[in-house]
Coordinates of C-alpha atoms in Angstrom, one line a residue:
M17 CA 35.8 5.6 10.9
S18 CA 35.5 9.0 11.6
V19 CA 31.8 7.9 13.3
G20 CA 33.6 5.2 15.1
A21 CA 35.8 7.7 16.5
G22 CA 33.6 9.7 18.1
W23 CA 31.7 6.7 19.5
L24 CA 35.9 6.1 21.2
I25 CA 35.9 9.9 22.1
V26 CA 33.1 11.0 23.7
P27 CA 32.0 8.5 26.1
V28 CA 36.3 8.5 27.4
G29 CA 35.8 12.7 27.0
S30 CA 32.5 12.9 29.7
L31 CA 34.3 9.7 32.1
L32 CA 36.7 12.1 32.1
C33 CA 35.1 15.5 33.7
V34 CA 32.5 13.7 35.0
S35 CA 35.9 12.3 37.4
A36 CA 37.7 15.2 37.4
E37 CA 34.7 17.8 38.2
P38 CA 32.0 15.7 39.9
G39 CA 30.2 18.7 40.3
R40 CA 29.3 19.9 36.7
L41 CA 28.0 15.9 36.0
A42 CA 24.2 17.4 34.7
E43 CA 26.1 19.5 32.5
I44 CA 27.9 16.6 31.3
V45 CA 25.1 14.5 30.8
V46 CA 23.9 16.5 28.7
G47 CA 26.4 17.1 27.0
A48 CA 26.9 13.6 26.4
A49 CA 23.9 13.0 25.6
L50 CA 23.0 15.6 22.9
A51 CA 26.2 14.5 21.7
A52 CA 25.9 10.6 21.1
F53 CA 22.8 11.6 19.6
S54 CA 23.9 13.2 17.0
L55 CA 26.6 10.0 16.4
V56 CA 23.4 7.6 16.9
L57 CA 22.0 9.7 13.1
A58 CA 25.7 9.4 12.2
T59 CA 25.6 5.9 12.9
I60 CA 22.7 5.2 10.4
V61 CA 23.8 8.1 7.8
A62 CA 26.5 6.2 7.1
R63 CA 24.7 2.3 7.3
R64 CA 22.0 3.8 5.3
A65 CA 24.8 6.3 2.8
P66 CA 27.5 4.4 2.4
G67 CA 30.6 7.9 1.5
H68 CA 28.1 10.6 2.4
P69 CA 30.3 13.1 4.6
A70 CA 27.4 14.2 6.4
S71 CA 28.3 11.1 8.4
A72 CA 31.9 12.5 9.2
V73 CA 30.1 16.1 10.0
L74 CA 27.1 14.4 12.7
A75 CA 29.7 12.7 14.2
A76 CA 32.2 16.2 14.5
G77 CA 29.4 17.6 15.6
G78 CA 28.9 15.0 18.4
V79 CA 32.9 15.5 19.7
A80 CA 33.2 19.2 19.0
L81 CA 30.6 20.0 21.8
T82 CA 31.9 17.2 23.9
A83 CA 35.2 19.7 23.3
T84 CA 33.4 22.8 24.3
I85 CA 31.7 21.9 27.6
A86 CA 34.9 19.7 28.7
P87 CA 36.9 22.4 29.9
G88 CA 34.5 24.1 31.6
D89 CA 34.0 27.6 32.4
V90 CA 36.0 29.1 30.3
S91 CA 35.2 32.9 29.5
S92 CA 38.8 34.6 30.3
G93 CA 40.7 30.8 29.7
P94 CA 42.6 29.8 27.0
F95 CA 39.2 27.9 25.3
A96 CA 37.2 31.1 25.2
G97 CA 37.2 30.6 21.5
D98 CA 35.9 26.9 21.8
W99 CA 32.6 28.1 21.6
M100 CA 32.8 28.8 17.5
L101 CA 32.9 24.9 17.1
L102 CA 29.0 24.2 18.6
Y103 CA 28.5 26.2 15.5
L104 CA 31.5 24.8 12.8
P105 CA 29.7 20.8 12.0
F106 CA 26.5 22.2 11.2
A107 CA 27.4 25.2 8.7
F108 CA 29.0 22.4 6.9
L109 CA 26.2 20.5 7.4
L110 CA 23.9 23.4 5.4
L111 CA 26.8 23.0 2.8
L112 CA 26.9 19.5 1.8
V113 CA 23.4 18.3 1.8
P114 CA 22.1 17.0 0.4
D115 CA 23.7 15.2 -1.8
G116 CA 27.2 15.4 0.2
R117 CA 28.8 18.3 -2.1
F118 CA 29.4 21.8 -2.7
L119 CA 27.1 23.9 -5.0
T120 CA 30.0 25.0 -6.5
R121 CA 34.0 25.9 -6.0
R122 CA 32.6 29.7 -4.4
W123 CA 30.7 27.3 -1.5
R124 CA 33.8 25.5 -1.1
T125 CA 35.9 28.9 0.0
V126 CA 32.9 29.8 1.8
G127 CA 33.0 27.0 4.1
L128 CA 36.8 26.7 4.1
V129 CA 36.8 30.1 5.8
L130 CA 34.5 29.5 8.0
A131 CA 36.4 27.0 9.0
G132 CA 39.5 29.1 9.3
V133 CA 37.9 32.0 11.3
V134 CA 37.4 29.2 12.9
V135 CA 40.7 28.2 13.4
V136 CA 41.9 32.0 13.9
F137 CA 39.3 32.8 16.2
M138 CA 40.5 30.0 19.1
A139 CA 44.0 30.7 18.3
L140 CA 43.6 34.9 19.3
T141 CA 41.9 33.8 22.3
V142 CA 44.6 31.8 23.3
A143 CA 46.7 34.6 22.4
L144 CA 44.8 36.6 24.8
W145 CA 45.5 34.8 27.1
A146 CA 49.1 34.0 27.1
I147 CA 49.6 38.2 26.8
G148 CA 47.4 38.8 29.8
D149 CA 48.0 42.0 31.1
R150 CA 51.7 41.7 30.3
S151 CA 51.6 44.2 27.2
P152 CA 48.5 46.4 26.9
V153 CA 48.6 47.4 23.9
A154 CA 49.1 43.9 22.7
S155 CA 46.7 42.6 24.3
A156 CA 44.0 45.3 22.6
V157 CA 45.5 44.5 19.2
V158 CA 44.3 40.8 19.7
S159 CA 41.2 42.1 21.2
V160 CA 40.1 44.3 17.9
A161 CA 40.8 41.5 15.1
A162 CA 39.2 38.8 17.3
V163 CA 36.1 41.1 18.0
A164 CA 36.6 41.9 13.8
L165 CA 36.3 38.4 12.7
L166 CA 32.8 37.6 15.0
P167 CA 30.7 39.6 12.0
V168 CA 32.4 37.7 9.1
F169 CA 31.8 34.4 11.2
F170 CA 28.2 35.3 11.9
A171 CA 28.1 36.2 8.2
L172 CA 29.2 33.2 6.9
L173 CA 27.1 30.9 9.1
A174 CA 24.0 32.8 7.3
A175 CA 25.7 32.4 4.0
S176 CA 25.6 28.3 4.7
V177 CA 21.8 29.0 5.1
V178 CA 21.8 30.7 2.0
S179 CA 23.2 28.1 -0.6
L180 CA 20.8 26.1 1.0
V181 CA 18.4 29.3 -1.3
A182 CA 20.7 28.9 -4.5
R183 CA 20.6 24.9 -3.7
Y184 CA 16.4 24.5 -3.8
R185 CA 16.5 27.0 -7.6
G186 CA 18.7 24.4 -9.5
A187 CA 17.7 21.1 -7.7
D188 CA 15.1 18.3 -8.9
E189 CA 12.4 17.5 -7.0
R190 CA 13.6 14.9 -5.1
Q191 CA 16.4 17.3 -3.1
R192 CA 13.6 19.7 -2.7
L193 CA 12.2 17.4 -0.9
Q194 CA 14.8 17.1 1.1
L195 CA 16.4 20.7 1.7
R196 CA 12.5 21.4 2.4
W197 CA 12.9 18.9 5.3
V198 CA 17.2 21.0 6.2
F199 CA 15.4 24.1 6.2
A200 CA 12.4 22.9 8.8
A201 CA 15.7 21.7 10.7
G202 CA 18.1 24.5 9.6
V203 CA 16.4 27.6 11.1
S204 CA 17.3 26.3 14.4
L205 CA 20.7 27.9 13.4
P206 CA 19.6 31.8 12.9
M207 CA 17.2 31.0 16.2
T208 CA 19.4 30.5 17.7
L209 CA 21.5 33.7 16.4
V210 CA 18.2 35.5 17.4
L211 CA 17.8 34.1 21.2
C212 CA 21.2 34.9 21.7
W213 CA 19.9 38.6 19.9
T214 CA 17.2 38.3 22.2
S215 CA 19.2 38.3 25.6
Y216 CA 21.5 40.6 25.1
L217 CA 18.9 43.5 24.8
L218 CA 16.6 41.7 27.8
I219 CA 19.4 41.1 29.9
G220 CA 22.4 42.5 28.1
S221 CA 24.1 38.7 28.8
V222 CA 23.7 36.1 26.1
D223 CA 22.4 33.4 28.1
L224 CA 19.5 32.3 26.6
V225 CA 21.2 31.1 23.6
V226 CA 21.4 27.9 25.2
F227 CA 18.3 26.9 24.9
G228 CA 18.9 27.4 21.0
L229 CA 22.5 25.9 21.2
L230 CA 19.6 23.2 22.1
A231 CA 17.4 22.7 19.4
M232 CA 20.2 23.4 17.7
Y233 CA 21.4 19.6 18.2
L234 CA 18.1 17.9 18.0
L235 CA 16.9 19.7 15.0
I236 CA 19.7 20.0 11.8
P237 CA 21.4 16.0 12.5
A238 CA 17.3 15.1 13.0
G239 CA 16.4 17.1 9.4
V240 CA 19.7 16.4 7.8
T241 CA 20.1 12.4 9.0
V242 CA 16.0 12.8 7.4
A243 CA 16.4 14.1 4.3
I244 CA 19.0 12.0 3.6
V245 CA 18.0 8.6 4.7
R246 CA 14.2 9.1 4.0
P247 CA 12.9 11.9 3.3
G248 CA 9.3 10.6 2.6
W249 CA 8.5 10.3 5.5
F250 CA 6.1 12.4 5.5
D251 CA 4.5 16.4 4.7
I252 CA 7.7 17.8 6.1
D253 CA 5.8 21.6 4.0
R254 CA 3.2 23.5 6.9
A255 CA 6.3 23.0 9.3
A256 CA 8.5 23.6 6.6
V257 CA 6.7 27.4 5.8
A258 CA 6.0 27.8 9.2
A259 CA 9.5 27.6 10.6
L260 CA 10.6 30.6 7.5
S261 CA 8.1 32.8 8.5
A262 CA 8.7 32.6 11.9
T263 CA 12.2 32.9 11.9
A264 CA 11.6 35.9 9.3
L265 CA 8.8 37.7 11.0
S266 CA 11.7 37.3 14.5
V267 CA 13.8 38.5 13.0
L268 CA 12.2 41.9 11.9
V269 CA 10.9 42.0 15.4
L270 CA 14.2 42.0 16.8
A271 CA 15.5 44.5 14.3
L272 CA 12.6 47.0 15.3
L273 CA 13.7 46.5 18.9
S274 CA 17.4 46.9 18.3
V275 CA 16.6 50.1 17.0
A276 CA 15.0 50.7 19.6
C277 CA 17.7 49.9 22.2
A278 CA 19.6 52.1 20.0
V279 CA 17.9 54.8 19.6
T280 CA 17.6 55.4 23.6
G281 CA 21.4 53.9 24.2
L282 CA 19.5 50.9 27.1
T283 CA 19.0 47.0 26.9
L284 CA 15.0 47.1 27.1
L285 CA 15.6 45.0 30.8
A286 CA 15.9 48.6 31.4
W287 CA 12.7 50.4 29.7
S288 CA 10.4 50.7 31.7
P289 CA 8.2 48.1 32.7
T290 CA 5.0 49.2 30.4
L291 CA 7.2 50.7 28.0
A292 CA 9.1 47.7 26.8
I293 CA 5.3 45.4 27.2
V294 CA 3.5 47.9 25.6
A295 CA 6.5 48.3 22.5
T296 CA 6.7 44.1 22.6
I297 CA 3.1 43.8 22.3
V298 CA 2.6 46.2 19.4
L299 CA 5.5 45.4 17.2
T300 CA 4.1 41.6 17.7
L301 CA 0.6 42.0 16.7
L302 CA 1.9 43.9 14.1
A303 CA 3.3 41.3 12.5
V304 CA 0.7 38.4 12.9
P305 CA -0.6 40.2 10.0
L306 CA 2.3 39.5 8.0
Y307 CA 2.7 36.3 8.6
G308 CA 0.1 34.9 6.2
V309 CA 1.9 37.1 3.4
A310 CA 5.1 35.2 4.8
Q311 CA 4.4 32.0 4.9
R312 CA 2.3 32.6 1.2
A313 CA 5.7 33.9 0.8
F314 CA 7.5 30.7 1.7
G315 CA 5.0 28.7 0.0
R316 CA 5.5 29.5 -3.5
W317 CA 9.4 29.8 -3.3
L318 CA 9.1 26.5 -1.6
Y319 CA 7.1 24.2 -3.4
P320 CA 4.9 26.0 -6.2
Q321 CA 4.0 22.7 -7.8
R322 CA 1.5 22.6 -4.6
V323 CA 0.9 26.0 -4.9
R324 CA -0.6 25.5 -8.6
A325 CA -2.0 22.5 -8.0
I326 CA -4.3 24.3 -5.3
E327 CA -4.6 27.0 -7.9
A328 CA -5.9 25.0 -10.4
L329 CA -8.6 23.0 -8.0
R330 CA -9.9 26.4 -7.4
R331 CA -10.0 27.9 -10.9
L332 CA -12.1 24.3 -11.9
R333 CA -14.6 24.5 -9.1
P334 CA -16.7 27.1 -11.3
R335 CA -16.6 25.5 -14.2
V336 CA -18.1 22.5 -12.7
D337 CA -20.8 24.2 -11.5
R338 CA -21.4 25.8 -14.2
G339 CA -21.6 22.5 -16.1
E340 CA -18.5 24.1 -18.9
A341 CA -16.3 20.4 -16.8
E342 CA -16.7 17.5 -15.3
P343 CA -15.4 16.2 -12.0
E344 CA -12.9 13.6 -13.6
A345 CA -11.3 16.4 -15.2
V346 CA -9.7 16.9 -11.5
Q347 CA -7.3 13.7 -12.5
A348 CA -6.1 15.6 -15.8
V349 CA -5.7 19.4 -13.8
L350 CA -4.1 17.0 -11.0
R351 CA -1.7 15.9 -13.9
A352 CA -0.5 18.6 -15.2
S353 CA -0.5 21.0 -12.2
L354 CA 2.4 18.4 -10.2
H355 CA 3.2 17.6 -13.8
D356 CA 3.2 14.1 -12.9
R357 CA 1.0 12.2 -16.2
D358 CA 1.4 9.0 -14.3
L359 CA -1.4 10.2 -11.3
V360 CA -3.7 8.1 -10.6
I361 CA -7.2 9.5 -8.5
A362 CA -8.8 5.6 -7.2
F363 CA -12.2 5.2 -5.6
P364 CA -11.8 2.4 -2.5
R365 CA -15.0 -0.6 -3.8
P366 CA -17.4 -0.9 -1.5
V367 CA -17.0 -4.5 -1.0
D368 CA -13.0 -5.2 -0.1
G369 CA -11.6 -1.2 -0.1
A370 CA -9.5 -2.3 -3.1
L371 CA -8.2 1.2 -5.0
L372 CA -10.0 1.4 -8.3
D373 CA -9.3 4.5 -11.1
L374 CA -11.6 6.2 -12.7
T375 CA -12.4 3.0 -15.8
G376 CA -12.8 0.7 -12.8
A377 CA -10.1 -0.9 -13.1
V378 CA -7.3 -2.1 -10.1
V379 CA -5.0 0.7 -8.8
A380 CA -1.2 -0.9 -7.2
A381 CA -1.3 1.5 -3.9
T382 CA 2.3 2.2 -3.3
P383 CA 4.1 4.1 0.2
L384 CA 3.7 7.2 -1.5
T385 CA -0.4 6.9 -1.7
G386 CA -2.5 10.1 -0.7
E387 CA -5.4 9.3 1.5
V388 CA -8.3 11.5 0.8
R389 CA -10.8 12.2 3.7
L390 CA -14.1 14.7 3.7
R391 CA -16.5 14.5 6.5
G392 CA -13.6 12.0 9.1
Q393 CA -13.9 9.2 5.9
V394 CA -11.9 8.0 3.0
I395 CA -14.1 8.9 -0.1
G396 CA -10.7 8.3 -2.1
A397 CA -7.3 8.1 -3.3
I398 CA -4.3 10.3 -5.1
V399 CA -2.1 7.5 -6.7
P400 CA 0.9 9.8 -7.4
G401 CA 3.4 7.6 -10.7
S402 CA 6.5 5.8 -10.4
A403 CA 8.6 9.2 -10.6
A404 CA 7.2 10.7 -8.0
V405 CA 9.5 10.9 -4.7
S406 CA 6.8 12.4 -1.9
R407 CA 3.6 11.9 -1.6
P408 CA 1.2 14.1 -3.0
S409 CA 0.5 17.3 0.8
R410 CA -2.7 18.0 2.5
A411 CA -3.4 20.7 1.2
V412 CA -4.2 19.7 -2.2
A413 CA -5.2 16.4 -0.7
D414 CA -8.6 18.9 1.2
A415 CA -9.1 20.4 -2.2
A416 CA -9.4 18.1 -4.5
A417 CA -11.6 16.1 -1.7
P418 CA -14.8 17.4 -3.3
F419 CA -13.9 16.7 -6.6
L420 CA -13.9 13.7 -6.0
D421 CA -16.6 12.8 -3.2
A422 CA -19.1 14.0 -6.5
V423 CA -17.0 11.1 -8.8
R424 CA -17.1 8.9 -6.3
L425 CA -21.5 9.4 -6.1
R426 CA -21.4 9.7 -9.9
A427 CA -19.6 6.4 -10.2
D428 CA -21.7 4.9 -7.8
L429 CA -24.6 5.6 -9.2
K430 CA -23.0 4.3 -12.5
H431 CA -22.4 1.7 -10.5
A432 CA -25.9 0.9 -9.5
M433 CA -27.6 2.5 -12.5
A434 CA -25.6 -0.6 -14.5
E435 CA -26.6 -3.6 -12.0
V436 CA -30.6 -2.4 -12.2
A437 CA -30.1 -3.0 -15.6
A438 CA -28.1 -5.6 -16.0
S439 CA -30.5 -7.1 -13.7
R440 CA -33.3 -5.8 -15.2
E441 CA -31.5 -7.8 -18.6
R442 CA -31.5 -10.9 -17.1
I443 CA -34.4 -11.6 -16.0
V444 CA -36.3 -9.7 -19.8
R445 CA -34.1 -13.1 -20.6
A446 CA -34.9 -15.4 -18.5
G447 CA -38.2 -14.8 -19.2
Y448 CA -38.0 -15.2 -22.6
E449 CA -36.1 -18.9 -21.9
E450 CA -39.2 -19.5 -19.8
R451 CA -41.3 -18.4 -23.0
R452 CA -39.9 -20.3 -25.3
R453 CA -39.8 -23.3 -22.7
L454 CA -43.1 -23.1 -22.0
E455 CA -44.0 -22.9 -25.9
R456 CA -42.0 -25.9 -26.7
D457 CA -43.2 -27.7 -24.3
L458 CA -47.2 -26.9 -24.9
H459 CA -46.0 -27.8 -28.8
D460 CA -44.0 -30.5 -28.2
G461 CA -46.5 -31.6 -25.2
A462 CA -50.0 -31.1 -24.4
Q463 CA -50.8 -30.0 -28.1
Q464 CA -48.9 -32.8 -29.2
R465 CA -50.8 -35.8 -27.0
L466 CA -54.2 -33.4 -27.9
V467 CA -53.6 -34.0 -32.0
A468 CA -52.3 -37.7 -30.6
L469 CA -56.2 -37.7 -28.8
G470 CA -58.3 -36.9 -32.3
M471 CA -57.0 -39.1 -34.5
R472 CA -57.8 -41.9 -32.3
L473 CA -60.9 -40.6 -31.5
R474 CA -61.8 -40.5 -35.7
V475 CA -60.0 -44.1 -36.1
L476 CA -63.2 -44.8 -33.3
Q477 CA -65.3 -42.5 -35.6
R478 CA -65.2 -44.5 -38.6
S479 CA -65.2 -48.1 -36.8
T480 CA -68.3 -48.0 -34.6
R481 CA -70.8 -49.7 -35.8
G482 CA -73.6 -48.2 -33.1
G483 CA -76.3 -46.0 -33.0
T484 CA -76.4 -42.2 -34.5
E485 CA -76.6 -40.6 -31.6
L486 CA -72.5 -42.7 -29.8
V487 CA -72.1 -40.4 -33.6
E488 CA -72.6 -36.9 -33.0
S489 CA -71.5 -38.1 -29.4
L490 CA -67.9 -38.2 -31.4
D491 CA -68.2 -35.6 -33.5
G492 CA -69.0 -33.3 -30.8
A493 CA -66.2 -34.7 -28.7
V494 CA -63.7 -34.2 -32.0
A495 CA -65.3 -31.2 -32.4
E496 CA -65.0 -29.9 -28.9
L497 CA -61.1 -31.7 -29.3
G498 CA -60.2 -29.5 -32.6
T499 CA -61.0 -26.0 -30.9
A500 CA -59.2 -26.9 -27.7
L501 CA -56.2 -27.5 -30.0
A502 CA -56.8 -24.0 -32.4
E503 CA -57.0 -22.0 -28.1
L504 CA -53.7 -23.5 -27.4
R505 CA -51.9 -22.8 -30.6
Q506 CA -52.8 -19.7 -29.9
I507 CA -51.6 -19.5 -25.8
A508 CA -48.5 -21.3 -26.8
H509 CA -48.6 -18.2 -29.7
G510 CA -48.9 -15.6 -27.4
V511 CA -46.1 -17.1 -25.9
R512 CA -43.6 -17.0 -28.4
P513 CA -44.7 -16.6 -31.8
S514 CA -43.2 -20.5 -33.5
T515 CA -42.7 -18.2 -36.6
L516 CA -39.5 -17.0 -35.1
D517 CA -37.7 -20.2 -35.1
D518 CA -37.3 -19.8 -39.2
G519 CA -35.9 -15.9 -38.1
L520 CA -37.0 -12.8 -37.8
A521 CA -37.9 -11.8 -41.1
S522 CA -40.4 -14.7 -40.6
A523 CA -42.0 -13.8 -38.0
L524 CA -42.5 -10.6 -39.6
A525 CA -44.0 -12.2 -42.6
G526 CA -46.7 -14.0 -41.2
L527 CA -48.1 -11.0 -39.4
A528 CA -47.1 -8.6 -42.5
R529 CA -50.3 -11.7 -43.8
L530 CA -52.7 -9.9 -41.1
A531 CA -53.2 -6.8 -44.5
P532 CA -51.3 -7.5 -46.6
A533 CA -53.1 -4.8 -49.3
M534 CA -51.7 -2.2 -46.5
I535 CA -48.6 -3.8 -44.6
E536 CA -44.9 -2.9 -46.3
L537 CA -42.0 -5.0 -45.1
D538 CA -38.3 -3.7 -45.4
V539 CA -35.6 -6.0 -43.4
H540 CA -32.5 -6.2 -42.9
G541 CA -31.8 -7.6 -39.5
G542 CA -29.7 -11.2 -41.0
E543 CA -29.6 -12.6 -37.1
V544 CA -29.8 -11.8 -33.9
P545 CA -30.1 -13.0 -30.7
D546 CA -33.2 -15.0 -29.5
A547 CA -34.0 -12.0 -26.7
V548 CA -33.8 -9.0 -29.9
G549 CA -35.5 -10.8 -32.1
T550 CA -38.9 -11.6 -29.4
T551 CA -38.6 -8.2 -28.6
A552 CA -38.2 -6.8 -32.0
Y553 CA -41.3 -8.7 -32.6
F554 CA -42.9 -7.4 -29.9
V555 CA -42.9 -4.3 -31.0
V556 CA -43.4 -4.3 -34.7
S557 CA -46.3 -6.4 -33.3
E558 CA -47.7 -3.4 -31.0
A559 CA -47.2 -1.2 -33.8
V560 CA -48.9 -2.9 -36.3
V561 CA -52.8 -3.7 -34.2
N562 CA -51.9 -0.1 -32.5
A563 CA -52.3 1.1 -35.9
L564 CA -55.0 -1.2 -37.5
R565 CA -57.0 -1.1 -34.6
H566 CA -57.1 2.1 -33.6
A567 CA -55.3 5.1 -36.5
E568 CA -57.3 4.4 -39.2
A569 CA -54.8 4.1 -41.2
S570 CA -54.2 3.4 -45.2
R571 CA -50.8 2.2 -45.1
I572 CA -48.2 0.8 -42.3
R573 CA -44.6 0.6 -43.5
V574 CA -42.2 -1.3 -41.1
Q575 CA -38.7 -1.1 -41.4
V576 CA -36.2 -3.3 -39.5
G577 CA -32.2 -2.6 -40.3
R578 CA -28.7 -3.3 -38.6
W579 CA -26.4 -0.1 -37.8
G580 CA -23.4 -2.3 -36.7
E581 CA -23.7 -3.6 -33.4
L582 CA -28.0 -2.0 -33.1
L583 CA -31.0 -3.2 -35.0
R584 CA -32.7 -0.6 -35.6
V585 CA -36.8 -1.6 -35.8
A586 CA -39.4 1.5 -36.9
V587 CA -43.8 1.5 -37.6
A588 CA -44.8 4.4 -39.4
D589 CA -47.7 5.0 -40.2
D590 CA -50.2 8.0 -41.4
G591 CA -53.1 7.2 -39.5
V592 CA -54.5 10.0 -37.2
G593 CA -51.7 10.3 -34.9
G594 CA -52.7 11.2 -31.3
A595 CA -50.6 7.8 -29.6
A596 CA -47.9 8.2 -26.5
I597 CA -46.2 5.8 -24.4
R598 CA -47.8 6.6 -21.6
P599 CA -51.4 9.0 -22.1
T600 CA -53.1 10.9 -19.6
G601 CA -55.2 9.1 -17.3
G602 CA -54.1 5.3 -18.5
V603 CA -52.2 2.4 -19.4
S604 CA -50.8 1.1 -23.3
G605 CA -49.4 -1.4 -24.9
L606 CA -46.4 0.9 -25.7
S607 CA -45.5 1.5 -21.8
G608 CA -44.4 -2.1 -21.8
L609 CA -42.2 -2.5 -24.5
E610 CA -40.6 0.6 -23.3
D611 CA -39.4 -1.2 -20.6
R612 CA -39.3 -4.9 -22.4
V613 CA -36.8 -2.3 -24.7
A614 CA -35.0 -0.9 -21.9
A615 CA -34.3 -4.0 -20.2
L616 CA -32.2 -4.7 -23.2
G617 CA -30.0 -2.2 -23.2
G618 CA -32.4 0.1 -25.8
R619 CA -34.3 3.3 -25.8
L620 CA -38.0 3.6 -27.6
R621 CA -39.0 6.6 -29.7
V622 CA -43.1 7.1 -30.7
V623 CA -43.6 10.6 -32.2
S624 CA -47.1 10.9 -33.1
T625 CA -48.6 13.9 -34.1
P626 CA -52.2 13.9 -34.2
G627 CA -53.7 14.1 -38.1
S628 CA -50.1 13.8 -38.7
G629 CA -49.6 10.1 -38.8
T630 CA -47.3 8.4 -36.0
V631 CA -44.2 6.4 -35.9
V632 CA -42.9 4.3 -33.4
E633 CA -38.7 3.4 -32.8
A634 CA -37.0 0.7 -30.6
V635 CA -33.0 0.6 -30.9
L636 CA -31.9 -2.5 -29.5
P637 CA -28.6 -3.6 -29.2
C638 CA -27.3 -6.5 -31.0
G639 CA -23.6 -7.2 -31.1
S640 CA -23.1 -11.3 -31.6

């Protein structure tokens, strides 16, 4: 209802003023535009936050502006005190945000006293106008009373700003975010007073205050509306700190100039131009170094979590450089310093840009997700938990960027290595499958045909009645056929030992028959995948053959056993030692074995001290 009444009063009052005083068209239009701006924001608040008193106060601000402009020049008329109406609605806004209630009963009293001071001051100005020159004594008394109310009024305005500080101390994170918007906009109220003060120092009048009023009627309604309706719109922290710091330093500089003016008894404009310029420049230069101090002080007070996060990340950097911590610790540091245990750091997947967390799981982006950029490129994101009310600040994202970049590069490298390992494993397994197929084809195809052909030749040899030459020719053909069959079996066995069809233990038992007196078997591997069994067989075969041929060993012990999901293969001999996977100046069969083992995700180790024998050990993953 109050908003609707405002929409009725402002345009009607503006039209009446224009019709009565056409010469003030520009002034009235500007006033009407500012009043309409407040009414638009009041309408938004009324719709988005029904029942919040800020909508009524914003509408009252627009009406107060129209009422103040309507009488025109009122410096000596009955409306000389209505300028206080320009400040009253915004002071109430500062007392009521963000939840629409006074912080305590004392602050409600401040609001009521402030309203009472405005009413009394306006009544005194009316009385002063009514008395006129008829009673100098009464006029003097009323004037003194009115002037005495001015410092009270300004003190209560300052108190309305201080109420934000008191409210901020006990507010939750969402309310603090809302209050930071109000801080950034609310400094326009004391800045208006600062401009009034500056104007008096410079020219002895308050004409410059109009610029402060314009800023106040734009910033405070906008800041309060955003705080109530959409506080997480963007990062307001830096603007709030900058505004508070600039205001504090401006007050300091003006206080010093005021002291100088009070000592000289002159306004700044009455000073020597050179002296005034030098004094202003000196005070400004002295204030510049204090700006950083003020920023840090206000920053620690307004958003201590952000400061804690940046400091924690700075402490993490040397620990990572010394190897005492991993870059992935940045997630835990941010969770602890920002008090968000569900916060996740994520990285865009190169294929489709989907966000992945440290475990590789897909993370859903939220409206509060903050991008992390480095060298102009998006390298990751900070995804706050569901309880967060604002996205991480840009300063925190910038401080975390080097860590996220390191984690991203490590993740990319790990992914690439995993892809290479998987590719090698697929190639090896495909090779084993191809060997198995070739061995089966040789056994079931060419080998069986040669056996059948040999049998037919034997039958033909026994049934023929030819001469001696024919019999000898058939004998030679059968002998050559037997040799070819033996060579073919050797080839098939080299491709993949057929004894592996009966299991790894059976194949190794057949291998031990090469030197049964020297080779001792201890096999407890059980069933293993074919690729693992084939690789284990070739490891044992290569190690045993090397020991028999080159090590001058008298004893060879072969051990095969399962450790959970791992198969351990060890071949130890008591030979001369000195074996190496990659000997100087050449390539050994052990290097090929290392590649086979690594392709399956395993590892090969050779311990061979000269004169102390050799141990070849392979560990292969064999998850069932």
